[in-house]
Amino acid sequence: MDELIARVTQKTGLDQATARKAIGIILGYLQKEGPQAEVNQLIAALPGAQEAIDETKSGGGGLMGMVGSMGGGVMALGGQLMGAGVSMGQMQPLGKELFAYGREKAGEDVMGPIVGSIPGLSQFV
């Protein structure tokens, strides 16, 4: 997870804590919305990923957490990321780096179905 966080901070300019939180939010979203088998393989391929997801869930989330729990697709995910301190301009580089790293660690056969199953996600990866 440290390597991924370092890559995300380099590409986005986010600090490490915000990058970790953003990664956890995205992976948690994939866990909720994506194909379970592939998402589980992705999380297993990224040591520390489940812990990062769990950290975002225990934070309560306030209004953004409520929006996320009601659904809302990729727009709700964007709202959660903005609430965590990620700007609109940082979202695409964040997504691209996270998914590139996922492809390196888990393979395209895992990442392809995840991206293909969530409407609107492809514009961020």
JSON list of C-alpha atoms in Angstrom, two decimals, residues 36-46 106 109-110:
[
{"chain": "A", "resi": 36, "resn": "GLN", "atom": "CA", "xyz": [-17.40, -9.37, -5.94]},
{"chain": "A", "resi": 37, "resn": "ALA", "atom": "CA", "xyz": [-14.98, -12.03, -7.23]},
{"chain": "A", "resi": 38, "resn": "GLU", "atom": "CA", "xyz": [-12.80, -9.55, -9.11]},
{"chain": "A", "resi": 39, "resn": "VAL", "atom": "CA", "xyz": [-12.92, -6.87, -6.41]},
{"chain": "A", "resi": 40, "resn": "ASN", "atom": "CA", "xyz": [-11.92, -9.44, -3.79]},
{"chain": "A", "resi": 41, "resn": "GLN", "atom": "CA", "xyz": [-8.98, -10.49, -6.00]},
{"chain": "A", "resi": 42, "resn": "LEU", "atom": "CA", "xyz": [-7.93, -6.85, -6.37]},
{"chain": "A", "resi": 43, "resn": "ILE", "atom": "CA", "xyz": [-8.08, -6.22, -2.62]},
{"chain": "A", "resi": 44, "resn": "ALA", "atom": "CA", "xyz": [-6.13, -9.42, -1.95]},
{"chain": "A", "resi": 45, "resn": "ALA", "atom": "CA", "xyz": [-3.44, -8.26, -4.42]},
{"chain": "A", "resi": 46, "resn": "LEU", "atom": "CA", "xyz": [-2.99, -4.94, -2.59]},
{"chain": "A", "resi": 106, "resn": "ALA", "atom": "CA", "xyz": [-3.94, -8.11, -10.08]},
{"chain": "A", "resi": 109, "resn": "ASP", "atom": "CA", "xyz": [-8.51, -9.96, -16.26]},
{"chain": "A", "resi": 110, "resn": "VAL", "atom": "CA", "xyz": [-9.41, -8.66, -12.79]}
]
